[in-house]
Structure formats: C-alpha cells, structure tokens
Short mmCIF file of C-alpha atoms and ligand atoms in Angstrom, two decimals:
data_model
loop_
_atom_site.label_atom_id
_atom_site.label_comp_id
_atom_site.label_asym_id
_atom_site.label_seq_id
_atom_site.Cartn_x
_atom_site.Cartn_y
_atom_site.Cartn_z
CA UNK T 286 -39.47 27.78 35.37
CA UNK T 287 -42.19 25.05 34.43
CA UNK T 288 -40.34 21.59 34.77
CA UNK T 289 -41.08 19.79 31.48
CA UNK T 290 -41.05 16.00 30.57
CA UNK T 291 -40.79 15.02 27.25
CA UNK T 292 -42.37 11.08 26.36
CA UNK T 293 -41.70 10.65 22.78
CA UNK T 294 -39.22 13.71 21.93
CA UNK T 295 -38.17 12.33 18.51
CA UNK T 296 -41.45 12.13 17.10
CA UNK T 297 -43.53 14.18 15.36
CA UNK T 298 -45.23 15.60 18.18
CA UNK T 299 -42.37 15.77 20.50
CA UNK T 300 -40.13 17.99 17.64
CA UNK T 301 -43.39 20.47 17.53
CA UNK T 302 -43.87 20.60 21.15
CA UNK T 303 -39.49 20.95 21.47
CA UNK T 304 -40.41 23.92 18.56
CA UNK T 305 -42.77 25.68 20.63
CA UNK T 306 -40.53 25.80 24.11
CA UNK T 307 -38.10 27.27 21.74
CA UNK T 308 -39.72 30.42 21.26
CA UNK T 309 -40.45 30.86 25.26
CA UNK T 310 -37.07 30.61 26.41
CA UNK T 311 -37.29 31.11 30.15
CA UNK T 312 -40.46 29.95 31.10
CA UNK T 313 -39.80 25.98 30.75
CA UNK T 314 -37.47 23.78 31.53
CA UNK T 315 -36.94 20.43 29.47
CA UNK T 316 -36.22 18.49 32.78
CA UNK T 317 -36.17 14.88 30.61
CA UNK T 318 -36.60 13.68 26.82
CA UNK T 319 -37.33 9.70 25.72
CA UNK T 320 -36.78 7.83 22.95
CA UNK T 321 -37.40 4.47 21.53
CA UNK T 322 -34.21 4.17 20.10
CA UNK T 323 -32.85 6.58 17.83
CA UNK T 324 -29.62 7.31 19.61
CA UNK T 325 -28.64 10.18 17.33
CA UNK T 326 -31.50 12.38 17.47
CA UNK T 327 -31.97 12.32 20.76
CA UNK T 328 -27.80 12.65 21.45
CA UNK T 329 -28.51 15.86 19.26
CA UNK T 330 -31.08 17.22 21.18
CA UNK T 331 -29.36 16.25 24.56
CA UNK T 332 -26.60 18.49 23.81
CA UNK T 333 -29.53 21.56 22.82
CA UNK T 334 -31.55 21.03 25.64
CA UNK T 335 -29.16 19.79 28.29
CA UNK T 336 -31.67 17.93 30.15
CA UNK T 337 -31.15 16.11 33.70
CA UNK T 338 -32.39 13.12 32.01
CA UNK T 339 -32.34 11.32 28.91
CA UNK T 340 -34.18 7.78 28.56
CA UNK T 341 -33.79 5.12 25.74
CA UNK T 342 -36.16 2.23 25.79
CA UNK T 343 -33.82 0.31 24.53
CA UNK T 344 -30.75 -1.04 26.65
CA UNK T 345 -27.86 -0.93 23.99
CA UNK T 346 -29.47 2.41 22.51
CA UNK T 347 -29.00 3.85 25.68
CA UNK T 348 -25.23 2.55 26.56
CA UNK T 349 -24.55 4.12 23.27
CA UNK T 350 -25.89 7.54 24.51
CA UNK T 351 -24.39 7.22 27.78
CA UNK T 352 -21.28 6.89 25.87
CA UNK T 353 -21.38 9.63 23.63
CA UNK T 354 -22.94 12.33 26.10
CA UNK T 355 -20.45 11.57 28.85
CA UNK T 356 -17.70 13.40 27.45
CA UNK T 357 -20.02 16.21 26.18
CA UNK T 358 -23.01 16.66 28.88
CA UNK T 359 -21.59 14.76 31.79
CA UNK T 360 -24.08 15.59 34.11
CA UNK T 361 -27.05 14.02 31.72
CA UNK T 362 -28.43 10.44 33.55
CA UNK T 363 -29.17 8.33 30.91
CA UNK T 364 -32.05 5.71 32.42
CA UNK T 365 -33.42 2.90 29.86
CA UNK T 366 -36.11 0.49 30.09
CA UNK T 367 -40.12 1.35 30.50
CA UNK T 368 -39.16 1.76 34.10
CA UNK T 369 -36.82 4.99 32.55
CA UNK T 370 -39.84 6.26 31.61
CA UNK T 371 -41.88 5.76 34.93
CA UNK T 372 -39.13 7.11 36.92
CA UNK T 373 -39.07 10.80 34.15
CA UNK T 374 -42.89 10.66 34.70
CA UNK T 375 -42.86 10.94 38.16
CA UNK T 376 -40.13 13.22 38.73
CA UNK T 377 -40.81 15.91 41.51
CA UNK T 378 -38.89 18.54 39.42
CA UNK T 379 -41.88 17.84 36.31
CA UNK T 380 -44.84 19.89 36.63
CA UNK T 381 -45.76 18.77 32.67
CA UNK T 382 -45.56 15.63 31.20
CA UNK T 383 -45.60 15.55 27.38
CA UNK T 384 -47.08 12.16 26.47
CA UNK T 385 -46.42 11.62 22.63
CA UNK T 386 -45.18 8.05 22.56
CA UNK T 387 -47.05 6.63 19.76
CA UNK T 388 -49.19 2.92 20.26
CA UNK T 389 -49.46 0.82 23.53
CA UNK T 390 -45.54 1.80 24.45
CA UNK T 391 -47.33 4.60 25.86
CA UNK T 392 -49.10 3.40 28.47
CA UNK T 393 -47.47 2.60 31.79
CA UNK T 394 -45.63 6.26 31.59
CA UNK T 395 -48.80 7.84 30.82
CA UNK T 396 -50.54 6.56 33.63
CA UNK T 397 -47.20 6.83 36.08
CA UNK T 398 -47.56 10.82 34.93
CA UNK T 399 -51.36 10.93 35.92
CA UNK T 400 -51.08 9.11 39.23
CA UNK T 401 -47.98 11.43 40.26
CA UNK T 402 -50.29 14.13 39.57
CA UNK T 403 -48.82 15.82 37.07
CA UNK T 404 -50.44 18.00 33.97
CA UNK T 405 -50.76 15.63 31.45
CA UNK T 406 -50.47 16.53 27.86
CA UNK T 407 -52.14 13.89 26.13
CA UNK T 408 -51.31 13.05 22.12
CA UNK T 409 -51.09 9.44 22.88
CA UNK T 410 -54.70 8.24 22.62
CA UNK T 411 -53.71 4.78 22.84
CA UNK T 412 -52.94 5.17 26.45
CA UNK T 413 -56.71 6.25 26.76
CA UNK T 414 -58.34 4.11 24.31
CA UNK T 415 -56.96 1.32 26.21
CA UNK T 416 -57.61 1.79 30.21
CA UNK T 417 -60.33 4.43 29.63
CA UNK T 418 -61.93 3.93 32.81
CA UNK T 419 -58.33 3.56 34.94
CA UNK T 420 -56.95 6.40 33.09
CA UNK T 421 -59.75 8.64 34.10
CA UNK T 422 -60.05 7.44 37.95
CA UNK T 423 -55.95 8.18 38.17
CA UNK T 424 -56.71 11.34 37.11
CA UNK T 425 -58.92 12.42 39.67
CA UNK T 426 -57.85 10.38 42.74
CA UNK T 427 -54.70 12.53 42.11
CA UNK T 428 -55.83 15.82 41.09
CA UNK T 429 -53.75 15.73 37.63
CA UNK T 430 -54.70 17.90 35.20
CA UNK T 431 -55.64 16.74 31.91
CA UNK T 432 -54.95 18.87 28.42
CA UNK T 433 -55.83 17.07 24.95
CA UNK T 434 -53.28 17.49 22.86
CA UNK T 435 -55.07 15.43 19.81
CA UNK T 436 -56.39 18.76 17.46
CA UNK T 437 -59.91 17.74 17.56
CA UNK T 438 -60.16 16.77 21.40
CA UNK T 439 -57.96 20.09 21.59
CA UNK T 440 -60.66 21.94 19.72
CA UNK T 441 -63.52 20.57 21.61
CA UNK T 442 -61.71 21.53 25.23
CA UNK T 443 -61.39 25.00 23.91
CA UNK T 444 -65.22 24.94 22.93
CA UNK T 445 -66.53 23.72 26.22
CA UNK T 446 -67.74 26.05 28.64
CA UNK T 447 -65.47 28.01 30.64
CA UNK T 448 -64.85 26.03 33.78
CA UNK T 449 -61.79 26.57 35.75
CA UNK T 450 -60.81 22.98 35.74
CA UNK T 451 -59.83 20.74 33.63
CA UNK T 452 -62.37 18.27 35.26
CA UNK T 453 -64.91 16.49 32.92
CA UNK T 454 -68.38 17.21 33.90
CA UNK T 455 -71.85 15.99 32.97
CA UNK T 456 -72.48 17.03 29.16
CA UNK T 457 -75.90 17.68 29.88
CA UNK T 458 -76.05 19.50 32.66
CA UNK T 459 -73.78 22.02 31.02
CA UNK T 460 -76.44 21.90 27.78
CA UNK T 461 -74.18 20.11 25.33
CA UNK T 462 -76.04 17.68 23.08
CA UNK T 463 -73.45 16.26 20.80
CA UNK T 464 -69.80 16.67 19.95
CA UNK T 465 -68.48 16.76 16.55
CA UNK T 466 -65.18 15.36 15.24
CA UNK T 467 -64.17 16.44 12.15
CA UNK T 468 -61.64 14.09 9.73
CA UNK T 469 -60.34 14.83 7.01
CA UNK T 470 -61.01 11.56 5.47
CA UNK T 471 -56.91 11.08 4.67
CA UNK T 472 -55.79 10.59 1.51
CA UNK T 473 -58.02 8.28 -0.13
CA UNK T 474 -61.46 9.63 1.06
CA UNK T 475 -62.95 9.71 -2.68
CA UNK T 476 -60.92 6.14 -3.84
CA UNK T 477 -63.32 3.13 -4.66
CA UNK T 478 -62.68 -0.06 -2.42
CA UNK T 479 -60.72 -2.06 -5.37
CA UNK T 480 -58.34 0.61 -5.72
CA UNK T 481 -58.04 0.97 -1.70
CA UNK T 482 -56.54 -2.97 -2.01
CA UNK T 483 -54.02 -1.83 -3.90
CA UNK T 484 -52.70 0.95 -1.44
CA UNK T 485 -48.91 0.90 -0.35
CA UNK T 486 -47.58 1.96 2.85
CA UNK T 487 -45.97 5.45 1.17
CA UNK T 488 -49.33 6.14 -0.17
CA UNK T 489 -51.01 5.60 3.27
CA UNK T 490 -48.49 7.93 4.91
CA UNK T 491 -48.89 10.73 2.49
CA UNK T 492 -51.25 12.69 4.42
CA UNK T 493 -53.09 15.65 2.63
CA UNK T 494 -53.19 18.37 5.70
CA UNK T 495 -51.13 16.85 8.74
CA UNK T 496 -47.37 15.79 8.61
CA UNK T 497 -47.28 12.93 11.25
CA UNK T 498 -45.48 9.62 12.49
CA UNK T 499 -46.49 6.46 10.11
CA UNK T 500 -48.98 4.47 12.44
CA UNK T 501 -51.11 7.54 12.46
CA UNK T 502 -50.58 8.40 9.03
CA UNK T 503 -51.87 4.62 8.50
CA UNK T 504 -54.76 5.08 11.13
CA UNK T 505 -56.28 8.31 8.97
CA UNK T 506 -56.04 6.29 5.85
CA UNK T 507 -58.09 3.56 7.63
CA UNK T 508 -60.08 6.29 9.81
CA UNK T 509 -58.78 3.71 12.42
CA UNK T 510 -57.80 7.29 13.76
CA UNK T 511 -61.20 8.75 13.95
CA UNK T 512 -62.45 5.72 15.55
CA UNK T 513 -59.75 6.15 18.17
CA UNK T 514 -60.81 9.59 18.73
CA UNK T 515 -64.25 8.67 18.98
CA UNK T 516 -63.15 6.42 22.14
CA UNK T 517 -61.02 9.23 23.47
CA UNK T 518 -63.65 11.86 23.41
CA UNK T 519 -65.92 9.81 25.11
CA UNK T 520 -63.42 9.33 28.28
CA UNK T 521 -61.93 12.46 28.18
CA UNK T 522 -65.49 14.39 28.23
CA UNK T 523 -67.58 11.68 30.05
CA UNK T 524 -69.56 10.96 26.65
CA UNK T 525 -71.42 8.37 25.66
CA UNK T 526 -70.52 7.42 22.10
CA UNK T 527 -73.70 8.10 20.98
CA UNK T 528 -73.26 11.49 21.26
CA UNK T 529 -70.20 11.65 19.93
CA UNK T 530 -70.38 12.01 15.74
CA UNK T 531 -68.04 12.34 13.28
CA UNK T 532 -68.09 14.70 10.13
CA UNK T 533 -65.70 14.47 7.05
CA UNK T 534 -63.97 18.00 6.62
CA UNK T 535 -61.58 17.84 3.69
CA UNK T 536 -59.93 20.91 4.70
CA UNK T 537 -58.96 20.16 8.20
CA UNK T 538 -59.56 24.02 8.91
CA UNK T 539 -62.33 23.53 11.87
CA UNK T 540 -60.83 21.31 13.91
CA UNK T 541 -63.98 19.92 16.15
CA UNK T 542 -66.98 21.32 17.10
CA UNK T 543 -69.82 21.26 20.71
CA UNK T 544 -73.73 21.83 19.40
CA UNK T 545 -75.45 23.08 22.90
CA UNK T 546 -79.28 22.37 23.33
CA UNK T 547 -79.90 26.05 22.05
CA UNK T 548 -79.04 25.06 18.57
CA UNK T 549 -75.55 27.17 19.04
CA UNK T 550 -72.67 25.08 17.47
CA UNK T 551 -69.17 26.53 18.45
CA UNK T 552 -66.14 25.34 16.75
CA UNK T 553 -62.43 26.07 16.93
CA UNK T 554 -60.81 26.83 13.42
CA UNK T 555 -57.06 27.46 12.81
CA UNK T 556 -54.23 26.31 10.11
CA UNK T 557 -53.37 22.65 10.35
CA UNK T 558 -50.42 22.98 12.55
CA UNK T 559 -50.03 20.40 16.02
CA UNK T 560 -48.32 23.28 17.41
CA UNK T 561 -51.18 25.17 18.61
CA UNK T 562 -53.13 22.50 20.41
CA UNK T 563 -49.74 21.87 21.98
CA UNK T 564 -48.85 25.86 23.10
CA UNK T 565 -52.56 25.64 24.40
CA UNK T 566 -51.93 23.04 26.23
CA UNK T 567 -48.49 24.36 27.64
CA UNK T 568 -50.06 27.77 28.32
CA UNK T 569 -53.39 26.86 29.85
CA UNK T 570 -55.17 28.64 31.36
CA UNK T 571 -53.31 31.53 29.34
CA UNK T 572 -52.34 31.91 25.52
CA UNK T 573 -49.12 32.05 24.47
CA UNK T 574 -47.68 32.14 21.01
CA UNK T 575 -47.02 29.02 18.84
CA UNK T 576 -45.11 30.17 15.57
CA UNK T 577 -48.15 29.90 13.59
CA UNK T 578 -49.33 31.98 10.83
CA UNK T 579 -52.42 33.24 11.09
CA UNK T 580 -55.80 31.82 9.63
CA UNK T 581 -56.57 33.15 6.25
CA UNK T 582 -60.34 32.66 5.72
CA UNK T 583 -59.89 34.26 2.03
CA UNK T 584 -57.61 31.85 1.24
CA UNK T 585 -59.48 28.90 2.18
CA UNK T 586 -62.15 30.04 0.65
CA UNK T 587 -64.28 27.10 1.39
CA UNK T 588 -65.27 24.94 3.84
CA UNK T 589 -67.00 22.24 2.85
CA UNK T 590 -68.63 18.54 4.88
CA UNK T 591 -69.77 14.95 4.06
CA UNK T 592 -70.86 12.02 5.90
CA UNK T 593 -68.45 9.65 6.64
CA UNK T 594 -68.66 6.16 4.59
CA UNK T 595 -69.06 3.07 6.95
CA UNK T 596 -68.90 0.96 3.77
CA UNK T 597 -65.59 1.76 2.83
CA UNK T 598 -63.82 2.77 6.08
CA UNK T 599 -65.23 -0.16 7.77
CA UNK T 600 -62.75 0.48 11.14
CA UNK T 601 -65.01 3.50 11.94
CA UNK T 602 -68.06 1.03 12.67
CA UNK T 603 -65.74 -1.07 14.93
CA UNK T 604 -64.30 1.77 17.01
CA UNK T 605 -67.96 2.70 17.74
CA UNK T 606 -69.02 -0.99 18.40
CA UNK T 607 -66.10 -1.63 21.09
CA UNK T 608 -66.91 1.45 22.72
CA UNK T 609 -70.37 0.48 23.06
CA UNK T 610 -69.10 -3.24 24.13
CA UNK T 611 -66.61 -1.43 26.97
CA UNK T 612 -64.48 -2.82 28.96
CA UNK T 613 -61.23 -4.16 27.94
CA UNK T 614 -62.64 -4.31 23.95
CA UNK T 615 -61.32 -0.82 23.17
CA UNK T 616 -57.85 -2.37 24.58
CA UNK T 617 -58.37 -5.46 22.74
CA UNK T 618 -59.23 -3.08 19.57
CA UNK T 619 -56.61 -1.33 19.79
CA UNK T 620 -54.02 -4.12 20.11
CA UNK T 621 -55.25 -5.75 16.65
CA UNK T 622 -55.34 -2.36 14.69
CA UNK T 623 -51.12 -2.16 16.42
CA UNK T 624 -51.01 -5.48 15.02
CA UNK T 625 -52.59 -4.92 11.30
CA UNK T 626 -50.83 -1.74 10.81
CA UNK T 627 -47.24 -2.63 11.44
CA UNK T 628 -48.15 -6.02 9.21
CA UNK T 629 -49.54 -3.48 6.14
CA UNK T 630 -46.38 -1.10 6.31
CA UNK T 631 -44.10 -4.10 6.44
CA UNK T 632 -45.74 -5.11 3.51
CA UNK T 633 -47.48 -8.00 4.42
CA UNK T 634 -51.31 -7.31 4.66
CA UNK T 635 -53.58 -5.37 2.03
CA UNK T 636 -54.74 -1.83 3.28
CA UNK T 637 -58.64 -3.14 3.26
CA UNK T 638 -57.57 -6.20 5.30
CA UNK T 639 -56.61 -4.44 8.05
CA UNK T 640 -60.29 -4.35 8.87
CA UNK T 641 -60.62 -7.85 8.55
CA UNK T 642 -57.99 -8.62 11.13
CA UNK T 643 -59.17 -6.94 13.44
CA UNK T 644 -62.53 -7.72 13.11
CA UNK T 645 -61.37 -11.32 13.24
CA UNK T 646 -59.36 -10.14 16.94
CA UNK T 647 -62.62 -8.96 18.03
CA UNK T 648 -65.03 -12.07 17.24
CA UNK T 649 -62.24 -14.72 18.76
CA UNK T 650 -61.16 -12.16 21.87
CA UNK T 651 -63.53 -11.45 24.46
CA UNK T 652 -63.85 -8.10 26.55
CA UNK T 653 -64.18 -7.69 30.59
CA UNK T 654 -64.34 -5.48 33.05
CA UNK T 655 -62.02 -3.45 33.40
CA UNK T 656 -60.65 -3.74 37.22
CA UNK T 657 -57.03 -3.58 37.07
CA UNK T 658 -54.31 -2.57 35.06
CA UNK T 659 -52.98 -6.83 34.25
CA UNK T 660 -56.57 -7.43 33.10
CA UNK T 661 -55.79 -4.61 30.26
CA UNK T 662 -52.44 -5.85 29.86
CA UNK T 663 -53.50 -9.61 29.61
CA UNK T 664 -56.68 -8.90 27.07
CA UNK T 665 -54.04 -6.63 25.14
CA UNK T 666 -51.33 -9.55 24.60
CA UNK T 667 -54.35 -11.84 24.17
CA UNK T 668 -55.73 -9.57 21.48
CA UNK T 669 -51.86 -9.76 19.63
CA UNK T 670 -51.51 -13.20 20.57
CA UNK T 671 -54.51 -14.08 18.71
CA UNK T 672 -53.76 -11.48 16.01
CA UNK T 673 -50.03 -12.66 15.17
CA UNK T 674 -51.38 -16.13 14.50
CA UNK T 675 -54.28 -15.07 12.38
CA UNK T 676 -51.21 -13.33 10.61
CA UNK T 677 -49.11 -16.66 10.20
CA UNK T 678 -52.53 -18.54 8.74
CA UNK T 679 -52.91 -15.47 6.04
P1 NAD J 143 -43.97 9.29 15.85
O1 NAD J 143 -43.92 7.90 15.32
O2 NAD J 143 -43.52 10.41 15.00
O3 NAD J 143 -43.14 9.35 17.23
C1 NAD J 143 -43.30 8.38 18.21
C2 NAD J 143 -42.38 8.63 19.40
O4 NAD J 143 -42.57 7.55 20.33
C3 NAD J 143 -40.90 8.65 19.06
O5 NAD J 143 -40.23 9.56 19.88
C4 NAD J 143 -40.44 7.23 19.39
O6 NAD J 143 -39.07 7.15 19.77
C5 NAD J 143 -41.32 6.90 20.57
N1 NAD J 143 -41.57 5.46 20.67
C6 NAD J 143 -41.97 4.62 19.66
N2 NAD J 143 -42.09 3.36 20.13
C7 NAD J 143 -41.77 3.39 21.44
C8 NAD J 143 -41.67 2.40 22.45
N3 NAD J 143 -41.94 1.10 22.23
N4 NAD J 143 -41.32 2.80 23.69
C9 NAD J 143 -41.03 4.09 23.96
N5 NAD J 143 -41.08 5.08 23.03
C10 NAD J 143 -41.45 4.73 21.78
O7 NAD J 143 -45.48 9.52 16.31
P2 NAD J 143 -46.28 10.90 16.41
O8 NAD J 143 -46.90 11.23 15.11
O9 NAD J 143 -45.44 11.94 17.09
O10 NAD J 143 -47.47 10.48 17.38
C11 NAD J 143 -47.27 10.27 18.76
C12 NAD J 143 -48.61 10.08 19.45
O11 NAD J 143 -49.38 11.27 19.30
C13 NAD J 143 -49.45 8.96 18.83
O12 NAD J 143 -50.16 8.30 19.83
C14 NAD J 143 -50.41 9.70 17.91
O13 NAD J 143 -51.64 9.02 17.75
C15 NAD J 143 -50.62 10.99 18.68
N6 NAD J 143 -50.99 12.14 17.82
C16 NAD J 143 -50.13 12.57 16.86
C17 NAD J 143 -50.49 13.63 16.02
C18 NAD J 143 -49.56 14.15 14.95
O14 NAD J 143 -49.90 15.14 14.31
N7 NAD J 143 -48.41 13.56 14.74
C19 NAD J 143 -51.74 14.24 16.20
C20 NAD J 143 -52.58 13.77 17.20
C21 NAD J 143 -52.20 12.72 18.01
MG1 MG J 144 -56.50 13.95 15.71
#
C-alpha cells in the first residue's frame, strides 16, 4: 500500500483528495492528516482513517485531540507545531505527500516533503510562488517527483508531451510556444469597478464553478489567483512569463491548454471537479477513477473566451510584473495579497483596495536574490510588516 500524507486534510482539497482514497480502498494508506486547528474534524476523521499520525498546528488544539483520541485510537501520535508537519513530511513510511495547506503556512512542510524526496502533490501554490527557484532545486537535488494538483497546471501536465518523468524540460526544445491558463473570471467578471467597491466577503466567496476554501475564493474574485498561477506555471514548467497567457473561460470546462510551434493547441476538458486533477495525481503514471461524472459536451453546449481585463482586475498586471522582477518579489507579493485578503474578509478593506495594498507592499519592499530559505522568510515578514502598518494608517 502507497503511504499517504495528508497537509491540510480539513480543507477543501484535503476532503476531495480523503473522497478519492475512499473509493480505492487497498491501494493507499493515510499514514498522517494535519490541521490548523479544527479539533473536531480532524478527531472525526482520525477515528475513519486511523492514521499513525495526526498533527495540529496549534498546541492547545492538539492537547485537546490527544485527549479525545486516547481513549478511542490509542495508538494515534498526535505531534503539533510546524515542526509536526516537517516530521509527517518526511516520514519514511510516506511515499505521497498531499500539500493542500492554504497561504504561506504551507511552506516549510512543502519543501521538508520535496527535499525527503517524496511525490509531491502540489495545491498549495503559495509554497511555489514564494521560493520558486529553492522549491525547484529541492526537487531535483532529491529526485522528488512533482504532480500539480492546481486544475489548470493539472491540465497543462496532462497536455505536455509524454515524457516519463515528471522533470521540467526546455519548452522549446519540446516545440511548445505558449501555455494557456484559462479563468473563469470568478464571480464578478462582467461587474463595473464602482460596484466591485462595494463587494462583501460572502459575495467574493460565492464562486460560480469551483467550491473552495475562502482565501482562494477571494483570490479568483481578485484574479489574485490567476496571477498566482501565472508564477506557478512558470516554475513548475521552466517558463518564462512571457509565454505564459491567460484566457477568460466562463465555463471552467477546458481547464488549460499547450499551443506547439505546429499551430496544434491541445487542451484538457472535464467537469469542474478538484477530484480529478487529484486521482491523476495519485494514480500517475496510470488512471484511476475519481467519482466523477462524465463530461457532457451537449450539455455545455458552449464554450465560449475573452481577454482578461487588466483595468479592472488590476492584481493580474502585478503577478506578471513580480515575476518578471524575480527574486524574492513573488514572496514579497504574495505576503501582501495574505495580508489584503484576510483584512477584506474581516471586513476591513474594500475588495478594489486590495490592489492598492499590495501595490503599495511592492513600491516600499524591495526584492533579492533568492539564496536561502531566511532571505524568503525575512522579505516575506518584511512584506507583512510593511503591509500591517499601511493597514493601521488606512
Ligand atoms: P481551505 O481553506 O479549505 O483549507 C486549508 C487547509 O489548510 C485546512 O486543512 C487548514 O486546517 C489548513 N491550514 C490553514 N492554515 C494553516 C496554518 N497556519 N498551518 C497549518 N495548516 C493550516 O483551502 P483549500 O481551498 O483546500 O486550498 C488549499 C490550497 O490548495 C491553497 O493553497 C489553494 O490555493 C490550493 N488550491 C485549492 C483549490 C480548490 O479547489 N480548493 C484549487 C487549486 C488550488
Ligand atoms: Mg486553479
């Protein structure tokens, strides 16, 4: 049985990827499952599961668990602390590590699962967005292997040419001339900017096609999200951002597409459902089932495209302008858009100012080179420092 390590297991990705094991009993094992620190979800699927280990960032959380699971699972270790999550990532029983903690939380087990060598399946695009370069060189000093788990990075993986790792290699040697993300443009792709100032957090997180966690939600709204993809596709397929576009796809029926030098454009289409990228991922090199219902083309009927507006969804521009920048901007990025969006769905920041602080972050934070994992962490608390104060003057 495939050991299995689950970063994130009460989120959205983590209950689809828990989902799809169900339905191969037998073939994996759920050797761990983390949490932030929602004791009773995780308690609940503790007792499911039975896993060696269970992990709680949070200290008290994960007393509590210990508590409840002793006279129930006994033989569960209940570790807390990011250093829980290391130790789960590393574990010699995991072949997979499932790495679906949401934001900059992400990171350090991420990377702990990549430099133990382990495959990595990747929905946290933070991780990447942030120590691109580090991320990438862990990867292939130890020989992990690498499986997007985002749909559209998913997508564009499956539309590469066969290869039988899961190596990057040079996009134009293998007669690829551009990659195409598609977004769905969230749910206020058509609304004019003064109505977009008067957007509320439940409105943000009422996505049309995808049922996700609330920074995400709040990234689509923003197309913060695309912009984040934009970044990840470029590490993840050694591309530079210029030939990396982005396409708005209402539908969210193809999700990516690879045009080759030949003019062939091949794309991978399928019902909006995280659970195939993730059996994909699980299964690799193989197929397995994933519990969802097949595509029906009469149904959708239509498939229809638009540019994506700058002018509106201003974070788009500065995703593609810190990747161009490099080094530690992405990080620094990325740390202001963490910043803006917990401030909007607290309720204290306009949806079309979260633009505006970061943008702010980005003039008064400067990037470097990216040579070691503190100089990431440093520009990254920087980046909120400089954020939370900009906050307190608003
Ligand atoms: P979510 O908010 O539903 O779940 C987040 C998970 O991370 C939870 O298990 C939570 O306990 C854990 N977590 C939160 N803060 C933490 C912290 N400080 N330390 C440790 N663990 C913490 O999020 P989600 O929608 O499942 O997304 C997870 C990741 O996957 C994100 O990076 C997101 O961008 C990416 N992703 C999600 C989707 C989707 O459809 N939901 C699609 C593509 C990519
Ligand atoms: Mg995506």
């Amino acid at each position: 049985m495939i050991g299995i390590t689950i970063l994130g297991a009460t989120g959205t990705i983590g209950l689809n990827t828990l989902d799809v094991l169900a339905q191969h009993p037998g073939r994996f094992r759920v050797v761990a499952l983390t949490a932030h620190r929602n004791v009773e979800l995780l308690y609940q699927q503790c007792v499911q599961w039975r896993p060696s280990y269970a992990v709680l960032v949070d200290d008290t959380a994960a007393e509590q668990l210990a508590t409840r699971l002793r006279p129930v699972v006994p033989e569960i270790t209940v570790l807390s602390g990011v250093a829980g999550l290391e130790t789960v990532a590393r574990l010699p029983e995991v072949q997979m590590v499932m790495a679906a903690i949401v934001g900059a939380a992400g990171l350090l087990p991420t990377l702990a699962a990549a430099e133990a060598g382990k495959r990595v399946l990747l929905a946290n695009k933070e991780a990447l967005v942030m120590s691109g370069p580090l991320f990438m060189a862990a990867v292939e000093r130890q020989q992990a292997e690498l499986l997007p788990i985002d749909s559209e990075h998913n997508a564009v993986f499956q539309c590469l040419p066969h290869s039988p790792s899961t190596r990057p290699a040079d996009l134009a040697r293998q007669g690829i001339s551009r990659i195409i993300l598609t977004a769905s443009g969230g749910p206020f792709r058509q609304w004019s900017l003064d109505r977009l100032a008067q957007v509320t957090p439940d409105q943000a997180c009422a996505h049309p096609n995808w049922k996700m966690g609330r920074k995400i939600s709040v990234d689509s709204a923003t197309m913060m999200n695309k912009g984040l993809e934009v970044i990840e596709a470029c590490w993840l397929f050694s591309a530079s951002p210029q030939h990396v576009d982005v396409v708005l796809h209402p539908q969210s029926v193809i999700h990516s597409l690879v045009e080759y030098v030949d003019g062939s454009v091949l794309a991978q289409l399928g019902n909006p459902d995280m659970r195939t990228p993730i059996a994909y991922a699980l299964a690799w090199p193989e197929r397995m089932s994933a519990g969802v219902s097949a595509l029906d083309l009469i149904k959708v009927a239509r498939l229809e495209f638009e540019a994506a507006d700058w002018g509106r969804f201003p974070c788009l521009r500065l995703a593609y302008e810190a990747m161009a920048a490099g080094g530690t901007t992405t990080a620094i990025l990325n740390a202001a858009n963490e910043v803006a969006v917990a401030e909007f769905l607290a309720g204290r920041l306009p949806f079309t100012a979260i633009p505006l602080l970061i943008e702010a972050t980005l003039s008064q934070v400067s990037g470097r080179v990216v040579d070691h994992l503190d100089t990431i962490l440093a520009d990254d608390a920087k980046a909120r420092a400089f954020a939370t104060e900009w906050m307190a003057n608003y």
